[in-house]
Tab-separated table of C-alpha atoms in Angstrom:
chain	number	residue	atom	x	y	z
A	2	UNK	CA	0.000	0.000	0.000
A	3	UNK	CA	1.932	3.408	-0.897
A	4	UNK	CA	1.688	6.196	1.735
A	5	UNK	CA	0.493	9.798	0.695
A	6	UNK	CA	3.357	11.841	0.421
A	7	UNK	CA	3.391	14.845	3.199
A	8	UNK	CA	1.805	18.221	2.274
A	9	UNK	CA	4.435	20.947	2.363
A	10	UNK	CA	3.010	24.122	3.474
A	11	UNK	CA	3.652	27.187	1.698
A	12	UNK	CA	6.393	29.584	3.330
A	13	UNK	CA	3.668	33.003	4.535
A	14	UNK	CA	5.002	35.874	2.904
A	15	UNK	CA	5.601	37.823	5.905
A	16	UNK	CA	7.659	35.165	7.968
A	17	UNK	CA	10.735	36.974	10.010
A	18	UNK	CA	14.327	36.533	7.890
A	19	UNK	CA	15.921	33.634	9.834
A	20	UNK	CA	19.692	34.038	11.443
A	21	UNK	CA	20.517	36.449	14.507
A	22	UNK	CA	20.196	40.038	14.274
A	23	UNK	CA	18.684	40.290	11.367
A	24	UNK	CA	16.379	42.559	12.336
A	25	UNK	CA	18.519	44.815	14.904
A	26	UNK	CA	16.385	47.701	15.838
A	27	UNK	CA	18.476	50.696	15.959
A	28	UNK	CA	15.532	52.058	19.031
A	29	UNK	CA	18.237	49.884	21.421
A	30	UNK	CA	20.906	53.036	21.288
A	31	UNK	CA	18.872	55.704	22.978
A	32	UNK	CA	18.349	54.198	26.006
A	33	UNK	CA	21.761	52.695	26.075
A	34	UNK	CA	22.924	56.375	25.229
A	35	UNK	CA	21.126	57.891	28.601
A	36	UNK	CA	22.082	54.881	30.524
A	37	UNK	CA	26.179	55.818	29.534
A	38	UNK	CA	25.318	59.218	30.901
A	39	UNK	CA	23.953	58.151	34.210
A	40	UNK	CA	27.195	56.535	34.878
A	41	UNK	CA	29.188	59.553	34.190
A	42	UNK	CA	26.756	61.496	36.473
A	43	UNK	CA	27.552	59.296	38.972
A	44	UNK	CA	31.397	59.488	38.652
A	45	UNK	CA	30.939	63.614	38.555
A	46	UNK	CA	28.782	62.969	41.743
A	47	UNK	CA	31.304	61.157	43.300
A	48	UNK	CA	33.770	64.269	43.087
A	49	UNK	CA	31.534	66.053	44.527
A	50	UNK	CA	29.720	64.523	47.294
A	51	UNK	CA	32.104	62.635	49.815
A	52	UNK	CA	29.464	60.300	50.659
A	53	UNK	CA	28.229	59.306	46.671
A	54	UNK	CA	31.041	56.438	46.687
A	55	UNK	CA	33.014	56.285	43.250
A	56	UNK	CA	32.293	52.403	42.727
A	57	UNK	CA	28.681	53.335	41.585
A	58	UNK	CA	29.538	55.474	38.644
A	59	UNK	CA	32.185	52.958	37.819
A	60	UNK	CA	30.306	49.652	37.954
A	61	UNK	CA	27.007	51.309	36.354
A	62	UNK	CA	29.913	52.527	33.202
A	63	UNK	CA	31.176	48.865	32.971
A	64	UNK	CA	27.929	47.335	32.677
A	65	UNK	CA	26.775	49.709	30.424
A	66	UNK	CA	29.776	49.557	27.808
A	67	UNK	CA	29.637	46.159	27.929
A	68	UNK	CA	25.743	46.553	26.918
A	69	UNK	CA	26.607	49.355	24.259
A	70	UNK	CA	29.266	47.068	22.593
A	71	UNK	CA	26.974	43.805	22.389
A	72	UNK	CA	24.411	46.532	20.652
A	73	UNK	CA	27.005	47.591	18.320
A	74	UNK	CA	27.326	43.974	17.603
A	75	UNK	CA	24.104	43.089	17.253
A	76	UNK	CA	23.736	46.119	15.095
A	77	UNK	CA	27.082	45.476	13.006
A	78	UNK	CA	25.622	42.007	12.002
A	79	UNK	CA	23.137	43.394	10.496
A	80	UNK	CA	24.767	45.787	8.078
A	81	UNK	CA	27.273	43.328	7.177
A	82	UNK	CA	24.563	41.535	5.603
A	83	UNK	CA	23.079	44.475	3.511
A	84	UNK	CA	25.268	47.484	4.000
A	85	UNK	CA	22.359	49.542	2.482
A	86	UNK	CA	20.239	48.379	5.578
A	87	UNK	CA	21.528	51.627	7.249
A	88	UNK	CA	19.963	53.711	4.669
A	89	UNK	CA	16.298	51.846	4.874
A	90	UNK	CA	17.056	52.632	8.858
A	91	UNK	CA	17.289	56.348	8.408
A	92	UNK	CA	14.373	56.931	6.179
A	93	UNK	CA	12.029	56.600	9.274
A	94	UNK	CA	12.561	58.585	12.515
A	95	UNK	CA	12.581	55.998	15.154
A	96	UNK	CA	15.760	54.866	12.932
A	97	UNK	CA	17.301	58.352	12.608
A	98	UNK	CA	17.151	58.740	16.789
A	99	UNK	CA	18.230	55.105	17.075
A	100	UNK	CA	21.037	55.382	14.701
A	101	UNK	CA	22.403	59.055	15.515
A	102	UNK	CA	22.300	57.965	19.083
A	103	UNK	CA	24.373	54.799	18.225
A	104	UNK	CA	27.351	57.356	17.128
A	105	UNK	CA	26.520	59.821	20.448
A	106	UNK	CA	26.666	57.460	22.514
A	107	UNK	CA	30.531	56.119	21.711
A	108	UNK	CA	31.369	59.961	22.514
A	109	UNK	CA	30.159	58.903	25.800
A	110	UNK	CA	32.171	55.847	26.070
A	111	UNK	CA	35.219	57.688	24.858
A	112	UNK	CA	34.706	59.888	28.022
A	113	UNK	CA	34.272	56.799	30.504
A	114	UNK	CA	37.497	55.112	28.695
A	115	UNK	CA	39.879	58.151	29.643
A	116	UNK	CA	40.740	58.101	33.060
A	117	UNK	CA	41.933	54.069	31.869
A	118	UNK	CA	43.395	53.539	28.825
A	119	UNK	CA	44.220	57.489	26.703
A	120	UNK	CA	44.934	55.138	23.824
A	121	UNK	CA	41.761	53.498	23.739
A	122	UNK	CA	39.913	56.493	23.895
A	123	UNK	CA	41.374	57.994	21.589
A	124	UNK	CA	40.495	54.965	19.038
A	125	UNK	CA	36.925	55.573	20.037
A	126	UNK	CA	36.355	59.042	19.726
A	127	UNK	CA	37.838	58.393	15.994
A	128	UNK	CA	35.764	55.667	15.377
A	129	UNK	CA	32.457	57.593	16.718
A	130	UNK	CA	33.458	60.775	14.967
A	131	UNK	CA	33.331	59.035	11.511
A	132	UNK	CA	30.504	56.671	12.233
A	133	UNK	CA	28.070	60.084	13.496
A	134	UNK	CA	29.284	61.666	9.765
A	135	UNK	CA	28.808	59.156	8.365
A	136	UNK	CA	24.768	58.810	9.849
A	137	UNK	CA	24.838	62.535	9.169
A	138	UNK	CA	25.315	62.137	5.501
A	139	UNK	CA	23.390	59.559	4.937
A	140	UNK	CA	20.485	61.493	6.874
A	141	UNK	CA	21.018	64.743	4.677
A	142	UNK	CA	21.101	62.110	1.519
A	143	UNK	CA	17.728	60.317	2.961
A	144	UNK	CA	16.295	64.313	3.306
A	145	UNK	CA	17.000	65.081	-0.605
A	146	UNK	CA	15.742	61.539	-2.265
A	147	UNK	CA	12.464	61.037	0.414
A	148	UNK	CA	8.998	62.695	0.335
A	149	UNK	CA	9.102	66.527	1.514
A	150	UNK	CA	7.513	65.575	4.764
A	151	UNK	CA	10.808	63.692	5.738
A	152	UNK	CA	12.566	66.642	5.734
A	153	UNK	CA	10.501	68.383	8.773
A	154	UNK	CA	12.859	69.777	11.214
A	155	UNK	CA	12.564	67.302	14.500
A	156	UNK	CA	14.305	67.690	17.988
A	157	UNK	CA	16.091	64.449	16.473
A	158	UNK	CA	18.488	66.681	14.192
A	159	UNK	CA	19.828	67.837	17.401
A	160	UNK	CA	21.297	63.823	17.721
A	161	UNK	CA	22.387	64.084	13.962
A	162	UNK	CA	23.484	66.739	13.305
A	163	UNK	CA	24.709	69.024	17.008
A	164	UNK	CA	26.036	65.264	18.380
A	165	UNK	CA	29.455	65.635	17.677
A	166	UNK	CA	29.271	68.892	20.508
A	167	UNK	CA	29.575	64.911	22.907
A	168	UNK	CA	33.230	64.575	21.563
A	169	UNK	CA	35.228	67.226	23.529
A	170	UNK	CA	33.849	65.150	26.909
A	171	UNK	CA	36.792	63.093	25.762
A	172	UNK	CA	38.857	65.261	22.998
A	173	UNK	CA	39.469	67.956	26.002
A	174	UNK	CA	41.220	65.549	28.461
A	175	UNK	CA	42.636	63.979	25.404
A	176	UNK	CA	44.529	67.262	24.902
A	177	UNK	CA	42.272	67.899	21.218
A	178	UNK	CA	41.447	71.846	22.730
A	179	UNK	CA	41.581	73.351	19.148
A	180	UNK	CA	39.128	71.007	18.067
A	181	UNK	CA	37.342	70.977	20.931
A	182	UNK	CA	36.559	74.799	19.999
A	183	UNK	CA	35.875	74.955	16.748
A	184	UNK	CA	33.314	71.903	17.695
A	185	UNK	CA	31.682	74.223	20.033
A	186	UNK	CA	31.298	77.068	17.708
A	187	UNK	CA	30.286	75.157	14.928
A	188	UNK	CA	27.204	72.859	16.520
A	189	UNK	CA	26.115	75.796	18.530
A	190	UNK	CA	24.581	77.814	15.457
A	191	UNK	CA	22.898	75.012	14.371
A	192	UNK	CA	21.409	73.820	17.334
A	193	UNK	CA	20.006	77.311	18.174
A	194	UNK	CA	18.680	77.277	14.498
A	195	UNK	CA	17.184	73.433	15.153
A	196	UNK	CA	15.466	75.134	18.330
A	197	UNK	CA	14.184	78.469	16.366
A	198	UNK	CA	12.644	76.304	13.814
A	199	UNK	CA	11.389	73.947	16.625
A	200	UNK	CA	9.445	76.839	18.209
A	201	UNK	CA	7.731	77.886	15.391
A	202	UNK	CA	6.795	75.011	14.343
A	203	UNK	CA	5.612	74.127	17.783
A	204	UNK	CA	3.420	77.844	18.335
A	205	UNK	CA	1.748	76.721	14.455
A	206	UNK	CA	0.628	73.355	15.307
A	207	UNK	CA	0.571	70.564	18.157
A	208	UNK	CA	2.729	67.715	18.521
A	209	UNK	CA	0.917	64.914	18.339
A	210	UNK	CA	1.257	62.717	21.694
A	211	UNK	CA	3.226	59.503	20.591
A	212	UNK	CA	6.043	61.950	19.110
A	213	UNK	CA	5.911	64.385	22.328
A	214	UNK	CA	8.598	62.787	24.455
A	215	UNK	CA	11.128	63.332	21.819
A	216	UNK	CA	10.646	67.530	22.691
A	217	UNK	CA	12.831	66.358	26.193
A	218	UNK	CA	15.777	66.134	23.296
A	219	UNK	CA	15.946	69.956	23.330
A	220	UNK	CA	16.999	69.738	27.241
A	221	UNK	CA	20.281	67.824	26.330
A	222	UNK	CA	22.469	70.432	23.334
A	223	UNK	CA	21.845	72.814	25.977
A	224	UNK	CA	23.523	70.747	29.030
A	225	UNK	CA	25.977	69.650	26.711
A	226	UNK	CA	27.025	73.422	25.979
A	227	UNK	CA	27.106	74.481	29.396
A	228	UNK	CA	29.503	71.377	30.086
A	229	UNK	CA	31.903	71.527	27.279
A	230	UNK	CA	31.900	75.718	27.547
A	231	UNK	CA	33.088	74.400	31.581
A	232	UNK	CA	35.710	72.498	29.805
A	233	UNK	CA	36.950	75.076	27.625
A	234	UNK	CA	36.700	77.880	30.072
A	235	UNK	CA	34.036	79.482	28.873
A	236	UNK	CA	32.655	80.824	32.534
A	237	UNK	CA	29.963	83.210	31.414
A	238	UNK	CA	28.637	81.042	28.712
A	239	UNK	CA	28.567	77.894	31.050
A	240	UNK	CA	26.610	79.404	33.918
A	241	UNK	CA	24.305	81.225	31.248
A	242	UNK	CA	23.728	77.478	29.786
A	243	UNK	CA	23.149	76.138	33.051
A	244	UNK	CA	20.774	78.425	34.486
A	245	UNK	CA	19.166	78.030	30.731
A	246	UNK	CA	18.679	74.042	31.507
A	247	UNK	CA	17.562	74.665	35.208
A	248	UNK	CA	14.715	76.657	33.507
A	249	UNK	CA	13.623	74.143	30.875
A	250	UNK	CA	13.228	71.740	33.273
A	251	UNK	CA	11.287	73.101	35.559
A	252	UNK	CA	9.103	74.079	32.484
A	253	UNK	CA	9.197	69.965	31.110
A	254	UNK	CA	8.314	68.714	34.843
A	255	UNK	CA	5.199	71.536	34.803
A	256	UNK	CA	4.397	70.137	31.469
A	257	UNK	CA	5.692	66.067	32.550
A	258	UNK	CA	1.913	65.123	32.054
A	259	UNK	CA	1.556	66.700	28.334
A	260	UNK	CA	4.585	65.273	27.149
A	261	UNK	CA	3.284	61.537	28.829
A	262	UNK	CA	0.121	61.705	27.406
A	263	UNK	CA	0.325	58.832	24.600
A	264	UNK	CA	1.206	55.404	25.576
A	265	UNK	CA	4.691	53.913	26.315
A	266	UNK	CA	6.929	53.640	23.207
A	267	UNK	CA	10.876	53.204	22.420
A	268	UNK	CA	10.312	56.836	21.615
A	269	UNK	CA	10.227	57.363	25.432
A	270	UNK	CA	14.185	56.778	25.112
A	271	UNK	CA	14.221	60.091	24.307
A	272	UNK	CA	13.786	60.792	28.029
A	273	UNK	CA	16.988	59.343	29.446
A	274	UNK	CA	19.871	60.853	27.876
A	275	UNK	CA	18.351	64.614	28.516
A	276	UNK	CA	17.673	63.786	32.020
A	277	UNK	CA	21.247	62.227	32.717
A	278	UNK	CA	23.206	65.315	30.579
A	279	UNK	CA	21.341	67.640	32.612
A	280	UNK	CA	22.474	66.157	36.294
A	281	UNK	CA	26.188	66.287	34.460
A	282	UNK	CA	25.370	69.825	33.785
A	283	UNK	CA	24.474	70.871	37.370
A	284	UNK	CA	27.603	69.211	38.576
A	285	UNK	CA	29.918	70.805	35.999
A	286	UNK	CA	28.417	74.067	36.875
A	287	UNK	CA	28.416	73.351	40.364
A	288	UNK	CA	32.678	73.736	40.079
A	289	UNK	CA	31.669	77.287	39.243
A	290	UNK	CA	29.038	78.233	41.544
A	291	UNK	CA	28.401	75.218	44.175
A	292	UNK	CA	25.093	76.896	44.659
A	293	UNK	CA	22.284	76.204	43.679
A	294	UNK	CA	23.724	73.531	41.000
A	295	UNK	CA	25.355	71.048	43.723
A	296	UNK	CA	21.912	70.423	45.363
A	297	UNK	CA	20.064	70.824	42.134
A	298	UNK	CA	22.074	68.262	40.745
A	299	UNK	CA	22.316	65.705	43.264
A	300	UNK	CA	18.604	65.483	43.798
A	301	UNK	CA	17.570	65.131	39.683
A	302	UNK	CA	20.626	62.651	39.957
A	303	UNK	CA	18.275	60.176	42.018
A	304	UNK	CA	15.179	61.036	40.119
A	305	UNK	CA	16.861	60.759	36.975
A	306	UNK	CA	18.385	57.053	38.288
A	307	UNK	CA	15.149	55.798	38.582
A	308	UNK	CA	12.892	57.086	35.250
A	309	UNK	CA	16.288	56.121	33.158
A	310	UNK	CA	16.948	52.321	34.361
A	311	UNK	CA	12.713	51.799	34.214
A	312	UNK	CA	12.649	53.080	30.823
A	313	UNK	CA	15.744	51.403	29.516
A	314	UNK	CA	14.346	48.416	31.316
A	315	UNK	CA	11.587	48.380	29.577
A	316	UNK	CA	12.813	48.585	25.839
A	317	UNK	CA	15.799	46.316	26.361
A	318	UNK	CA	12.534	43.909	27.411
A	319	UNK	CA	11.178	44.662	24.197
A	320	UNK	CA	13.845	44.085	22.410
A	321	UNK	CA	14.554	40.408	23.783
A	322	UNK	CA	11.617	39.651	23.877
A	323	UNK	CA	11.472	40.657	19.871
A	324	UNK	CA	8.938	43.069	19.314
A	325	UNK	CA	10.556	46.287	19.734
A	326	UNK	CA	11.909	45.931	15.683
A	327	UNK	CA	8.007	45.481	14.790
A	328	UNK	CA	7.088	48.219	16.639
A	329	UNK	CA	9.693	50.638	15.573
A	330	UNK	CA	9.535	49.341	11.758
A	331	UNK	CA	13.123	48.577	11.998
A	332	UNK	CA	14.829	47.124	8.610
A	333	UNK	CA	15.319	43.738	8.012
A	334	UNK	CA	17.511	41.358	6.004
C-alpha cells in the first residue's frame, strides 16, 4: 500500500528573515545612550559629594559599555549583511534617533574610557566621529531623495546633526582643545537654528502625543554646551547654559503630564539621555558656583536614576523579547 506523500506548506510571505540580528532595531541606542550618561553622572557625583562612593559610577559605566558594545554587535551584524540596511534605517525617525544615538553614545564611552586607557579612547572618539558623519550624511542624503515631509525639522536633528558637541567630553582631556573649539562654535549655530525652527513650528501646530517625548531632546544640546563651555573655560557662557537648563526643566516637569500623554513607546528613550546630561550639567556648573547647581544636581541625579533604568528596562525587554523591531519598523535582512 503506498503512503500519501506529506503536504508541504507554503512559506507566509511575511515570515521573520531567519539568522541572529537580522532585524537589529536601531531604538536599542537611545536608552543605552542615557544609561552611559547616568554613569558619568555618577562618577561627577562622586567628586563632589564625599558620601556618593566612586564604585557606583564605575560599575554602572562597565555594565553599560559592555551593553553598548553587544548593541554595536548586534547592530554590526546586520549591516554586514546588507550594507544599504543603514539607509532603509534612516528613512524613518525611530531609525534616525536610534542610529544618531548609536554614534553619540561612543562619545560617551570615549569619556568613561579616559581616566583608563588614553589610547583606547582615543580609538573611540575616531571611530564615533566618523561613524556620526557618516549617519549625518546619509540622513542629509535620505532628506533630498524622500517625500518633503521627511525633511521636517525634528528635535532628532539635534542627535544628527549638534552630536558631535559629545566629543570634547573626551577630545578635552585627550589634549584635542583646538578642536574641541571649533566643535563648540560650529554645533552651537545650528542647534540654536534646530530650536528656532522647533518653536515655530511648535506655536503653528501641536505635537501629536506619541512623538511628544522626543521635545525632552531639546533639554540635552543645551547641558551639553554648558559642560563643554566648563571644559573650555568658557565661565559666562557655562553658567548662562546652566541656568538656561535649570529653567527648561522646571518648564518639562510643569508640562511632565503633556509630554506623557500617549502610551509607552521606544520613543520614550528620548527621556533618558536629557535627564542624565542635565544632572552632568548641574555638577559641571556646580565647580563654578556650588550653589544652587550642587543640590540641584544631586537630587535630579536620584530622580533621573530611577525614570532612566525603568525606561531602559523596559525597551531592552522589548527588544529580547522581539517586538521592539516590529514596533519601531526597523529594517530587516
Amino acid at each position: 500500500m503506498s503512503q500519501t506523500p506529506p503536504r508541504i506548506m507554503p512559506k507566509p510571505f511575511n515570515t521573520a528573515p531567519q539568522g541572529l540580528w537580522r532585524a537589529t532595531p536601531p531604538a536599542i541606542f537611545p536608552p543605552i545612550m542615557g544609561l552611559l550618561g547616568l554613569g558619568l553622572a555618577w562618577r561627577n557625583a562622586a567628586k563632589l559629594f564625599p558620601s556618593a562612593p566612586d564604585w557606583i559610577g564605575e560599575m554602572i559605566l562597565g555594565a553599560v559599555s559592555l551593553l553598548y558594545l553587544f548593541a554595536v554587535v548586534a547592530y554590526l551584524a546586520k549591516v554586514v549583511r546588507r550594507p544599504s540596511v543603514v539607509a532603509d534605517d534612516l528613512r524613518i525617525l525611530p531609525g534616525r534617533a536610534g542610529l544618531s544615538a548609536g554614534a553619540d553614545a561612543g562619545f560617551l564611552f570615549a569619556a568613561v574610557l579616559v581616566p583608563y586607557s588614553a589610547g583606547l579612547a582615543r580609538l573611540v572618539l575616531v571611530l564615533s566621529l566618523i561613524a556620526l558623519t557618516t549617519v549625518a550624511g546619509l540622513t542629509i542624503r535620505s532628506f533630498l531623495i524622500g517625500p518633503a515631509e521627511q525633511r521636517r525639522v525634528t528635535p532628532v536633528w539635534h542627535l544628527t546633526f549638534v552630536g558631535f558637541i559629545l566629543a570634547p567630553l573626551s577630545a578635552v582631556p585627550l589634549g584635542y582643545l583646538g578642536m574641541s573649539q571649533f566643535i563648540f562654535a560650529t554645533t552651537l549655530p545650528i542647534a540654536a537654528a534646530i530650536w528656532a525652527i522647533s518653536a515655530m513650528q511648535f506655536a503653528r501646530a501641536d505635537v501629536p502625543p506619541p512623538l511628544r517625548p522626543l521635545l525632552a531632546v531639546h533639554l540635552a544640546p543645551v547641558s551639553l554646551f554648558g559642560i563643554v563651555a566648563t571644559l573650555l573655560g568658557y565661565t559666562t557662557l557655562a553658567l548662562a547654559f546652566a541656568w538656561i537648563g535649570l529653567t527648561a526643566l522646571v518648564v518639562y516637569l510643569i508640562g511632565i503630564r503633556y509630554l506623557t500623554k500617549g502610551d509607552f513607546s521606544a520613543l520614550w528613550g528620548a527621556f533618558t539621555f536629557p535627564l542624565a546630561a542635565f544632572a552632568n550639567l548641574m555638577f559641571s556648573a556646580a565647580t563654578l558656583a556650588p550653589i544652587p547647581f550642587r543640590l540641584v544636581g544631586g537630587v535630579e541625579l536620584v530622580g533621573a536614576t530611577l525614570v532612566i533604568v525603568f525606561i531602559a528596562m523596559k525597551i531592552m525587554q522589548l527588544w529580547t523579547r522581539g517586538k521592539l523591531a516590529k514596533a519601531t519598523n526597523a529594517a530587516t535582512v
